[in-house]
mmCIF file of C-alpha atoms and ligand atoms in Angstrom:
data_model
loop_
_atom_site.group_PDB
_atom_site.id
_atom_site.type_symbol
_atom_site.label_atom_id
_atom_site.label_comp_id
_atom_site.label_asym_id
_atom_site.label_seq_id
_atom_site.Cartn_x
_atom_site.Cartn_y
_atom_site.Cartn_z
ATOM 1 C CA MET B 234 42.659 -44.358 16.664
ATOM 2 C CA ILE B 235 42.791 -47.452 15.979
ATOM 3 C CA VAL B 236 44.183 -47.998 12.050
ATOM 4 C CA GLY B 237 47.411 -48.573 13.996
ATOM 5 C CA GLU B 238 46.222 -51.110 16.155
ATOM 6 C CA LEU B 239 44.551 -53.523 14.334
ATOM 7 C CA GLN B 240 47.391 -53.000 11.114
ATOM 8 C CA ALA B 241 49.613 -53.965 14.342
ATOM 9 C CA LYS B 242 47.930 -56.920 15.207
ATOM 10 C CA ARG B 243 47.468 -57.980 11.685
ATOM 11 C CA SER B 244 51.392 -58.104 11.310
ATOM 12 C CA GLY B 245 51.654 -59.893 15.168
ATOM 13 C CA GLY B 246 52.355 -57.222 17.079
ATOM 14 C CA PRO B 247 51.260 -56.007 20.361
ATOM 15 C CA ALA B 248 47.744 -54.745 20.021
ATOM 16 C CA ALA B 249 46.177 -58.367 19.718
ATOM 17 C CA GLY B 250 43.799 -57.445 22.260
ATOM 18 C CA VAL B 251 42.688 -54.075 20.951
ATOM 19 C CA ARG B 252 41.898 -55.387 17.613
ATOM 20 C CA ALA B 253 39.510 -58.054 19.207
ATOM 21 C CA THR B 254 38.089 -55.561 21.251
ATOM 22 C CA ASP B 255 37.089 -53.219 18.388
ATOM 23 C CA PHE B 256 35.535 -56.270 16.749
ATOM 24 C CA ARG B 257 33.700 -57.189 19.044
ATOM 25 C CA LYS B 258 32.772 -53.749 19.544
ATOM 26 C CA LEU B 259 31.642 -53.064 16.124
ATOM 27 C CA ASP B 260 29.731 -56.603 15.277
ATOM 28 C CA ALA B 261 27.771 -55.009 18.768
ATOM 29 C CA ALA B 262 26.828 -52.074 16.606
ATOM 30 C CA LEU B 263 25.623 -53.832 13.438
ATOM 31 C CA ALA B 264 23.867 -56.357 15.691
ATOM 32 C CA GLU B 265 22.358 -53.434 16.708
ATOM 33 C CA THR B 266 21.646 -51.367 13.795
ATOM 34 C CA SER B 267 20.572 -54.958 12.278
ATOM 35 C CA LEU B 268 17.900 -54.662 15.044
ATOM 36 C CA ALA B 269 16.691 -51.148 14.867
ATOM 37 C CA MET B 270 16.390 -51.522 10.659
ATOM 38 C CA ASP B 271 14.090 -54.245 11.326
ATOM 39 C CA ARG B 272 11.879 -52.494 13.057
ATOM 40 C CA VAL B 273 11.677 -49.428 11.132
ATOM 41 C CA LEU B 274 11.526 -51.328 8.142
ATOM 42 C CA GLU B 275 8.453 -53.400 9.115
ATOM 43 C CA GLU B 276 7.217 -49.848 9.736
ATOM 44 C CA LEU B 277 8.023 -48.767 6.586
ATOM 45 C CA LEU B 278 7.034 -51.665 4.346
ATOM 46 C CA PRO B 279 3.899 -51.777 3.091
ATOM 47 C CA LEU B 280 1.466 -54.908 4.613
ATOM 48 C CA PRO B 281 0.083 -57.193 2.191
ATOM 49 C CA GLY B 282 -3.181 -56.934 1.515
ATOM 50 C CA GLY B 283 -6.068 -56.944 -1.082
ATOM 51 C CA ARG B 284 -5.746 -58.524 -4.506
ATOM 52 C CA HIS B 285 -2.219 -57.217 -4.939
ATOM 53 C CA GLY B 286 -1.312 -58.599 -1.269
ATOM 54 C CA ARG B 287 1.177 -61.049 -3.364
ATOM 55 C CA VAL B 288 3.674 -58.394 -4.258
ATOM 56 C CA GLN B 289 4.002 -56.714 -0.461
ATOM 57 C CA GLU B 290 4.661 -60.197 0.318
ATOM 58 C CA ALA B 291 7.457 -60.712 -2.021
ATOM 59 C CA MET B 292 8.648 -57.522 -1.086
ATOM 60 C CA ARG B 293 8.622 -58.599 2.661
ATOM 61 C CA TYR B 294 10.617 -61.607 1.914
ATOM 62 C CA ALA B 295 13.442 -60.291 0.226
ATOM 63 C CA VAL B 296 13.752 -57.403 2.649
ATOM 64 C CA PHE B 297 13.610 -59.704 5.576
ATOM 65 C CA ALA B 298 15.585 -62.789 4.120
ATOM 66 C CA GLY B 299 18.649 -61.982 6.587
ATOM 67 C CA GLY B 300 20.480 -59.645 4.866
ATOM 68 C CA LYS B 301 24.135 -58.195 6.848
ATOM 69 C CA ARG B 302 22.536 -54.639 6.654
ATOM 70 C CA LEU B 303 25.342 -52.904 6.100
ATOM 71 C CA ARG B 304 24.547 -49.606 4.057
ATOM 72 C CA PRO B 305 22.213 -48.929 7.228
ATOM 73 C CA PHE B 306 25.290 -49.487 9.202
ATOM 74 C CA LEU B 307 27.327 -46.735 7.192
ATOM 75 C CA VAL B 308 24.170 -44.330 6.844
ATOM 76 C CA THR B 309 23.592 -44.167 10.674
ATOM 77 C CA THR B 310 26.941 -44.539 11.849
ATOM 78 C CA SER B 311 27.930 -41.250 9.661
ATOM 79 C CA ALA B 312 25.012 -39.592 10.741
ATOM 80 C CA LYS B 313 26.301 -39.749 14.219
ATOM 81 C CA LEU B 314 29.513 -38.046 13.090
ATOM 82 C CA PHE B 315 26.851 -34.885 12.604
ATOM 83 C CA GLY B 316 24.608 -35.326 15.684
ATOM 84 C CA VAL B 317 21.411 -36.495 13.056
ATOM 85 C CA PRO B 318 18.518 -37.421 15.126
ATOM 86 C CA ALA B 319 18.467 -41.543 14.900
ATOM 87 C CA ARG B 320 15.081 -41.270 13.016
ATOM 88 C CA GLN B 321 16.155 -39.211 10.520
ATOM 89 C CA ALA B 322 18.996 -41.457 9.812
ATOM 90 C CA GLN B 323 17.181 -44.480 10.105
ATOM 91 C CA ARG B 324 14.634 -43.443 7.218
ATOM 92 C CA VAL B 325 17.162 -43.051 5.179
ATOM 93 C CA ALA B 326 19.120 -46.060 6.024
ATOM 94 C CA ALA B 327 15.705 -48.022 5.575
ATOM 95 C CA ALA B 328 15.400 -46.629 1.856
ATOM 96 C CA LEU B 329 18.648 -47.427 1.260
ATOM 97 C CA GLU B 330 18.394 -51.120 2.252
ATOM 98 C CA ALA B 331 15.230 -51.024 0.095
ATOM 99 C CA MET B 332 17.226 -50.441 -2.960
ATOM 100 C CA HIS B 333 20.027 -52.648 -2.474
ATOM 101 C CA THR B 334 17.527 -55.319 -1.835
ATOM 102 C CA TYR B 335 15.430 -54.213 -5.223
ATOM 103 C CA SER B 336 18.890 -54.766 -7.065
ATOM 104 C CA LEU B 337 19.680 -58.229 -4.935
ATOM 105 C CA VAL B 338 16.154 -59.597 -6.346
ATOM 106 C CA HIS B 339 16.475 -58.202 -10.009
ATOM 107 C CA ASP B 340 20.210 -59.415 -10.111
ATOM 108 C CA ASP B 341 19.291 -62.946 -9.316
ATOM 109 C CA LEU B 342 16.751 -63.159 -12.245
ATOM 110 C CA PRO B 343 17.376 -65.665 -15.111
ATOM 111 C CA CYS B 344 17.923 -63.152 -17.395
ATOM 112 C CA MET B 345 20.479 -61.517 -15.299
ATOM 113 C CA ASP B 346 22.599 -63.893 -12.704
ATOM 114 C CA ASP B 347 20.345 -66.833 -12.404
ATOM 115 C CA ASP B 348 20.464 -67.725 -9.150
ATOM 116 C CA LYS B 349 18.621 -70.001 -6.703
ATOM 117 C CA LEU B 350 20.092 -69.349 -3.457
ATOM 118 C CA ARG B 351 20.454 -65.656 -1.899
ATOM 119 C CA ARG B 352 21.368 -65.251 2.040
ATOM 120 C CA GLY B 353 20.890 -68.958 1.930
ATOM 121 C CA LYS B 354 17.232 -69.083 1.108
ATOM 122 C CA PRO B 355 15.266 -69.181 -2.013
ATOM 123 C CA THR B 356 16.288 -66.601 -4.230
ATOM 124 C CA THR B 357 12.942 -64.260 -4.305
ATOM 125 C CA HIS B 358 11.656 -65.457 -8.097
ATOM 126 C CA VAL B 359 12.497 -68.951 -6.694
ATOM 127 C CA GLN B 360 10.239 -68.561 -3.944
ATOM 128 C CA PHE B 361 7.007 -66.608 -5.631
ATOM 129 C CA ASP B 362 7.665 -66.184 -9.474
ATOM 130 C CA GLU B 363 9.555 -64.352 -12.184
ATOM 131 C CA ALA B 364 6.754 -61.869 -12.829
ATOM 132 C CA THR B 365 6.425 -61.267 -8.957
ATOM 133 C CA ALA B 366 10.243 -60.659 -8.133
ATOM 134 C CA VAL B 367 10.394 -58.216 -10.944
ATOM 135 C CA LEU B 368 7.003 -56.375 -9.657
ATOM 136 C CA ALA B 369 8.490 -56.488 -5.887
ATOM 137 C CA GLY B 370 11.573 -55.657 -6.970
ATOM 138 C CA ASP B 371 10.601 -52.036 -8.880
ATOM 139 C CA ALA B 372 7.736 -51.463 -5.710
ATOM 140 C CA LEU B 373 10.621 -51.469 -3.405
ATOM 141 C CA LEU B 374 12.660 -49.489 -5.471
ATOM 142 C CA THR B 375 10.130 -46.615 -5.774
ATOM 143 C CA LEU B 376 9.105 -47.446 -2.172
ATOM 144 C CA ALA B 377 13.406 -46.004 -1.643
ATOM 145 C CA PHE B 378 12.438 -42.535 -3.315
ATOM 146 C CA GLU B 379 9.075 -42.570 -1.312
ATOM 147 C CA ILE B 380 10.499 -42.596 2.200
ATOM 148 C CA LEU B 381 13.593 -39.815 1.012
ATOM 149 C CA ALA B 382 10.611 -37.638 -0.319
ATOM 150 C CA GLY B 383 8.712 -38.090 3.292
ATOM 151 C CA ARG B 384 9.042 -35.144 5.263
ATOM 152 C CA GLU B 385 9.854 -37.196 8.720
ATOM 153 C CA THR B 386 12.912 -37.875 7.238
ATOM 154 C CA HIS B 387 14.156 -34.250 7.357
ATOM 155 C CA PRO B 388 12.155 -30.683 7.792
ATOM 156 C CA SER B 389 14.240 -29.049 4.796
ATOM 157 C CA ALA B 390 12.971 -30.038 1.717
ATOM 158 C CA GLU B 391 16.439 -29.156 0.096
ATOM 159 C CA VAL B 392 17.964 -31.951 2.259
ATOM 160 C CA ARG B 393 15.592 -33.958 0.913
ATOM 161 C CA CYS B 394 15.731 -33.247 -2.478
ATOM 162 C CA GLN B 395 19.523 -33.721 -1.841
ATOM 163 C CA LEU B 396 18.899 -37.196 -0.700
ATOM 164 C CA VAL B 397 16.351 -38.021 -3.771
ATOM 165 C CA ALA B 398 19.024 -37.067 -6.414
ATOM 166 C CA GLY B 399 22.210 -38.562 -4.536
ATOM 167 C CA LEU B 400 19.980 -41.982 -4.790
ATOM 168 C CA ALA B 401 19.048 -41.750 -8.242
ATOM 169 C CA ARG B 402 22.329 -41.050 -9.178
ATOM 170 C CA ALA B 403 23.645 -43.891 -7.265
ATOM 171 C CA ALA B 404 21.461 -46.199 -8.270
ATOM 172 C CA GLY B 405 21.366 -45.441 -12.100
ATOM 173 C CA SER B 406 22.911 -45.810 -15.670
ATOM 174 C CA GLU B 407 25.886 -43.760 -13.776
ATOM 175 C CA GLY B 408 25.755 -46.118 -10.721
ATOM 176 C CA MET B 409 24.858 -49.032 -10.194
ATOM 177 C CA VAL B 410 22.533 -50.060 -13.441
ATOM 178 C CA GLY B 411 25.865 -48.741 -14.986
ATOM 179 C CA GLY B 412 27.980 -51.436 -13.315
ATOM 180 C CA GLN B 413 25.287 -53.978 -13.565
ATOM 181 C CA MET B 414 25.365 -53.533 -17.841
ATOM 182 C CA MET B 415 29.100 -53.958 -18.060
ATOM 183 C CA ASP B 416 28.594 -57.245 -15.756
ATOM 184 C CA MET B 417 26.425 -58.549 -17.952
ATOM 185 C CA ARG B 418 28.599 -57.844 -20.894
ATOM 186 C CA ALA B 419 32.027 -59.156 -19.319
ATOM 187 C CA PRO B 420 32.388 -62.425 -20.226
ATOM 188 C CA ASP B 421 32.077 -61.262 -24.317
ATOM 189 C CA GLU B 422 35.080 -58.521 -23.223
ATOM 190 C CA THR B 423 38.401 -58.497 -22.141
ATOM 191 C CA HIS B 424 39.007 -56.249 -19.238
ATOM 192 C CA ASP B 425 42.104 -54.899 -17.630
ATOM 193 C CA ALA B 426 42.015 -53.941 -14.147
ATOM 194 C CA ASP B 427 40.799 -50.691 -14.524
ATOM 195 C CA ASP B 428 38.042 -51.901 -16.481
ATOM 196 C CA VAL B 429 37.072 -54.171 -13.304
ATOM 197 C CA VAL B 430 37.795 -51.385 -10.781
ATOM 198 C CA THR B 431 35.152 -48.971 -12.726
ATOM 199 C CA LEU B 432 32.934 -52.136 -12.717
ATOM 200 C CA GLN B 433 33.231 -52.561 -8.798
ATOM 201 C CA ARG B 434 33.107 -48.213 -7.946
ATOM 202 C CA LEU B 435 29.856 -48.785 -10.222
ATOM 203 C CA LYS B 436 28.476 -51.647 -9.620
ATOM 204 C CA THR B 437 28.976 -52.383 -5.797
ATOM 205 C CA GLY B 438 30.493 -49.096 -4.782
ATOM 206 C CA ALA B 439 28.138 -46.092 -6.029
ATOM 207 C CA LEU B 440 25.383 -47.176 -3.058
ATOM 208 C CA PHE B 441 28.149 -47.362 -0.163
ATOM 209 C CA GLU B 442 29.572 -44.082 -1.866
ATOM 210 C CA PHE B 443 25.909 -42.835 -1.050
ATOM 211 C CA ALA B 444 25.348 -44.207 2.402
ATOM 212 C CA CYS B 445 28.195 -42.328 3.732
ATOM 213 C CA GLU B 446 27.365 -39.128 2.029
ATOM 214 C CA ALA B 447 23.842 -39.153 3.045
ATOM 215 C CA GLY B 448 24.775 -38.885 6.976
ATOM 216 C CA ALA B 449 26.731 -35.764 6.053
ATOM 217 C CA ILE B 450 23.984 -34.548 3.748
ATOM 218 C CA LEU B 451 21.902 -34.737 6.520
ATOM 219 C CA GLY B 452 23.929 -33.492 8.529
ATOM 220 C CA GLU B 453 24.544 -30.559 6.421
ATOM 221 C CA ALA B 454 28.015 -30.866 6.644
ATOM 222 C CA GLY B 455 30.437 -29.182 4.111
ATOM 223 C CA ALA B 456 32.196 -30.272 0.941
ATOM 224 C CA VAL B 457 35.524 -31.512 2.706
ATOM 225 C CA LYS B 458 33.596 -33.782 5.063
ATOM 226 C CA ARG B 459 31.222 -35.037 2.423
ATOM 227 C CA GLU B 460 34.216 -35.923 0.186
ATOM 228 C CA VAL B 461 35.990 -37.278 2.878
ATOM 229 C CA LEU B 462 33.571 -39.558 3.378
ATOM 230 C CA ARG B 463 33.004 -40.504 -0.215
ATOM 231 C CA ALA B 464 36.466 -41.469 -0.690
ATOM 232 C CA TYR B 465 36.232 -43.679 2.628
ATOM 233 C CA ALA B 466 33.475 -45.281 0.969
ATOM 234 C CA ARG B 467 35.123 -45.682 -2.748
ATOM 235 C CA ASP B 468 38.304 -47.546 -0.822
ATOM 236 C CA PHE B 469 35.827 -49.618 1.702
ATOM 237 C CA GLY B 470 33.628 -50.253 -1.141
ATOM 238 C CA LEU B 471 36.104 -51.935 -3.465
ATOM 239 C CA ALA B 472 37.642 -54.006 -0.355
ATOM 240 C CA PHE B 473 34.365 -55.092 0.138
ATOM 241 C CA GLN B 474 34.031 -56.965 -3.546
ATOM 242 C CA ILE B 475 37.396 -57.674 -3.612
ATOM 243 C CA THR B 476 36.660 -60.269 -0.654
ATOM 244 C CA ASP B 477 33.169 -61.174 -1.809
ATOM 245 C CA ASP B 478 35.143 -62.123 -4.723
ATOM 246 C CA LEU B 479 37.658 -64.394 -3.071
ATOM 247 C CA ILE B 480 34.466 -65.742 -0.848
ATOM 248 C CA ASP B 481 32.964 -66.630 -4.295
ATOM 249 C CA SER B 482 36.565 -67.704 -5.684
ATOM 250 C CA GLN B 483 37.030 -69.774 -2.596
ATOM 251 C CA GLY B 484 34.300 -71.908 -3.037
ATOM 252 C CA ASN B 485 32.427 -71.235 0.517
ATOM 253 C CA ALA B 486 28.621 -71.757 -0.143
ATOM 254 C CA SER B 487 28.030 -71.450 3.963
ATOM 255 C CA VAL B 488 30.030 -67.904 4.414
ATOM 256 C CA ALA B 489 28.225 -66.499 1.304
ATOM 257 C CA GLY B 490 25.484 -68.167 1.427
ATOM 258 C CA LYS B 491 24.886 -67.959 -2.238
ATOM 259 C CA SER B 492 26.176 -70.076 -4.809
ATOM 260 C CA VAL B 493 29.569 -69.711 -5.436
ATOM 261 C CA GLY B 494 32.464 -69.850 -7.732
ATOM 262 C CA LYS B 495 30.205 -68.375 -10.583
ATOM 263 C CA ASP B 496 32.356 -65.360 -11.842
ATOM 264 C CA GLN B 497 35.251 -67.892 -12.720
ATOM 265 C CA ASN B 498 32.464 -70.211 -14.203
ATOM 266 C CA GLN B 499 30.872 -67.651 -16.304
ATOM 267 C CA GLY B 500 34.796 -66.300 -17.279
ATOM 268 C CA LYS B 501 33.883 -63.121 -15.541
ATOM 269 C CA ALA B 502 37.201 -60.378 -14.590
ATOM 270 C CA THR B 503 37.334 -59.645 -11.301
ATOM 271 C CA LEU B 504 40.705 -58.875 -9.478
ATOM 272 C CA ILE B 505 41.064 -62.179 -8.417
ATOM 273 C CA SER B 506 41.563 -63.314 -12.134
ATOM 274 C CA LEU B 507 43.809 -60.689 -12.419
ATOM 275 C CA TYR B 508 45.749 -60.498 -9.632
ATOM 276 C CA GLY B 509 45.524 -64.028 -8.311
ATOM 277 C CA ILE B 510 44.371 -64.897 -4.618
ATOM 278 C CA GLU B 511 47.415 -63.306 -2.448
ATOM 279 C CA GLY B 512 47.842 -60.408 -5.021
ATOM 280 C CA ALA B 513 44.004 -59.482 -4.602
ATOM 281 C CA ARG B 514 44.132 -60.316 -0.798
ATOM 282 C CA ALA B 515 46.865 -57.682 -0.412
ATOM 283 C CA GLU B 516 44.950 -55.458 -2.638
ATOM 284 C CA ALA B 517 41.855 -55.420 -0.287
ATOM 285 C CA GLU B 518 44.217 -54.984 2.605
ATOM 286 C CA LYS B 519 45.687 -52.141 1.027
ATOM 287 C CA LEU B 520 42.380 -50.386 0.429
ATOM 288 C CA ALA B 521 40.671 -51.177 3.923
ATOM 289 C CA GLY B 522 43.686 -49.178 5.018
ATOM 290 C CA ARG B 523 43.582 -46.633 3.191
ATOM 291 C CA ALA B 524 39.794 -46.050 3.389
ATOM 292 C CA ALA B 525 40.509 -45.821 7.434
ATOM 293 C CA ALA B 526 43.313 -43.463 6.570
ATOM 294 C CA TYR B 527 40.671 -40.886 5.016
ATOM 295 C CA LEU B 528 38.958 -40.424 8.148
ATOM 296 C CA ALA B 529 41.932 -38.458 10.044
ATOM 297 C CA GLU B 530 39.521 -35.731 9.648
ATOM 298 C CA PHE B 531 37.618 -37.320 12.397
ATOM 299 C CA GLY B 532 38.307 -37.999 15.709
ATOM 300 C CA PRO B 533 37.370 -41.095 17.948
ATOM 301 C CA GLU B 534 33.668 -40.728 17.182
ATOM 302 C CA ALA B 535 34.812 -42.428 13.909
ATOM 303 C CA ASP B 536 36.390 -45.604 15.310
ATOM 304 C CA LEU B 537 33.891 -47.882 14.178
ATOM 305 C CA LEU B 538 33.699 -46.846 10.784
ATOM 306 C CA ARG B 539 37.622 -47.078 10.689
ATOM 307 C CA ALA B 540 37.536 -50.738 11.764
ATOM 308 C CA LEU B 541 35.115 -51.706 9.610
ATOM 309 C CA PRO B 542 36.710 -52.537 6.530
ATOM 310 C CA TYR B 543 39.149 -54.702 8.638
ATOM 311 C CA ARG B 544 36.401 -56.627 9.802
ATOM 312 C CA LEU B 545 34.829 -57.323 6.146
ATOM 313 C CA ILE B 546 37.978 -58.250 4.529
ATOM 314 C CA ASP B 547 38.420 -60.798 7.680
ATOM 315 C CA ARG B 548 35.515 -62.546 6.077
ATOM 316 C CA ASP B 549 37.029 -65.184 3.620
ATOM 317 C CA ARG B 550 39.261 -66.307 6.536
HETATM 318 C C1 GRG K 792 20.089 -55.613 -10.886
HETATM 319 C C2 GRG K 792 19.741 -53.216 -10.996
HETATM 320 C C3 GRG K 792 20.766 -54.376 -10.657
HETATM 321 C C4 GRG K 792 22.169 -54.432 -9.989
HETATM 322 C C5 GRG K 792 22.927 -55.538 -9.441
HETATM 323 C C6 GRG K 792 24.973 -55.296 -6.778
HETATM 324 C C7 GRG K 792 24.224 -55.767 -7.544
HETATM 325 C C8 GRG K 792 23.835 -55.140 -8.543
HETATM 326 C C9 GRG K 792 24.233 -57.168 -7.797
HETATM 327 C C10 GRG K 792 24.755 -57.763 -6.615
HETATM 328 C C11 GRG K 792 25.688 -59.232 -7.247
HETATM 329 C C12 GRG K 792 26.543 -59.507 -6.214
HETATM 330 C C13 GRG K 792 26.632 -60.381 -5.254
HETATM 331 C C14 GRG K 792 27.590 -58.702 -5.857
HETATM 332 C C15 GRG K 792 28.463 -58.737 -5.184
HETATM 333 C C16 GRG K 792 28.810 -57.435 -4.048
HETATM 334 C C17 GRG K 792 27.721 -57.593 -3.288
HETATM 335 C C18 GRG K 792 26.606 -55.929 -3.701
HETATM 336 C C19 GRG K 792 27.011 -58.559 -2.261
HETATM 337 C C20 GRG K 792 25.884 -57.834 -1.672
HETATM 338 O O1 GRG K 792 25.707 -57.182 -0.770
HETATM 339 P P1 GRG K 792 25.579 -58.019 0.864
HETATM 340 O O2 GRG K 792 27.239 -58.512 1.134
HETATM 341 O O3 GRG K 792 24.226 -58.627 0.970
HETATM 342 O O4 GRG K 792 25.828 -56.197 1.594
HETATM 343 P P2 GRG K 792 23.564 -58.481 2.063
HETATM 344 O O5 GRG K 792 22.687 -60.274 1.661
HETATM 345 O O6 GRG K 792 23.941 -58.594 3.465
HETATM 346 O O7 GRG K 792 22.556 -57.679 2.289
#
């Protein structure tokens, strides 16, 4: 198990080489997922054609803008724990990436966060126009369900229904959309730490939870393993979000690939405004450790998942 070793390295212990090796393996696996995902998305996204080709161009622009493909990595890596065929996991991963991309396209619109830059490139509405960006987001959202419902995703209709229902719940008003609603209202309201955690768990965490649980759904795993993966994803997601906020607050646009300092300018409550930089960083470390510890249920086959939260909280350094 690598968790202890990773923690030892963090505190300057003797396992320095081990952590570097595990991070290297993880980086290689992330790069491999990214390439595989590009191939699968290339195949599943409609080719631009006809008088409506512009919306398909915008869908492709947003999907191939250079995202980290983290959610696909979580789907395919959790699916491997249950011996799920790669093709099935990749289809679910592609569906989730389509959903995630829709959320970013809409989040960047002038009526929401009004961002001009995403992943270091002009946002979709800047590159095309607002109406095209709204439609491209809508089409990506619906494409996600079309992929999940396809017979190639899993031979069992029951499993496909569970995937469709799981993604709908994670993305809807009790999940990501609900979190976005809270976020939109945030500057007008006061928030304590519990409110911020709820907001982040809905807005960012719900899709991560689905990503990890999807592997277990595909593998028709029992309730305990499903819940363990969800618990891992909840803490992982929060640690990830805190790190994203740290990057935003430190104003490094080249790391962020987007405009930074906006949370503070818009008066949004984050765990950084409540805990301070060092407090938030300590919280992210605690959550990363707890996320990894949830995976005690699994053996070394879960080592990449154990290393991932540590890798991600390292992004702001
Ligand atoms: C519009 C319904 C709707 C929801 C938007 C996810 C979201 C909700 C908004 C994104 C705002 C934001 C910057 C959140 C911080 C965490 C986050 C989700 C970052 C983007 O995810 P990454 O870093 O993105 O995985 P890449 O570009 O790598 O795919």
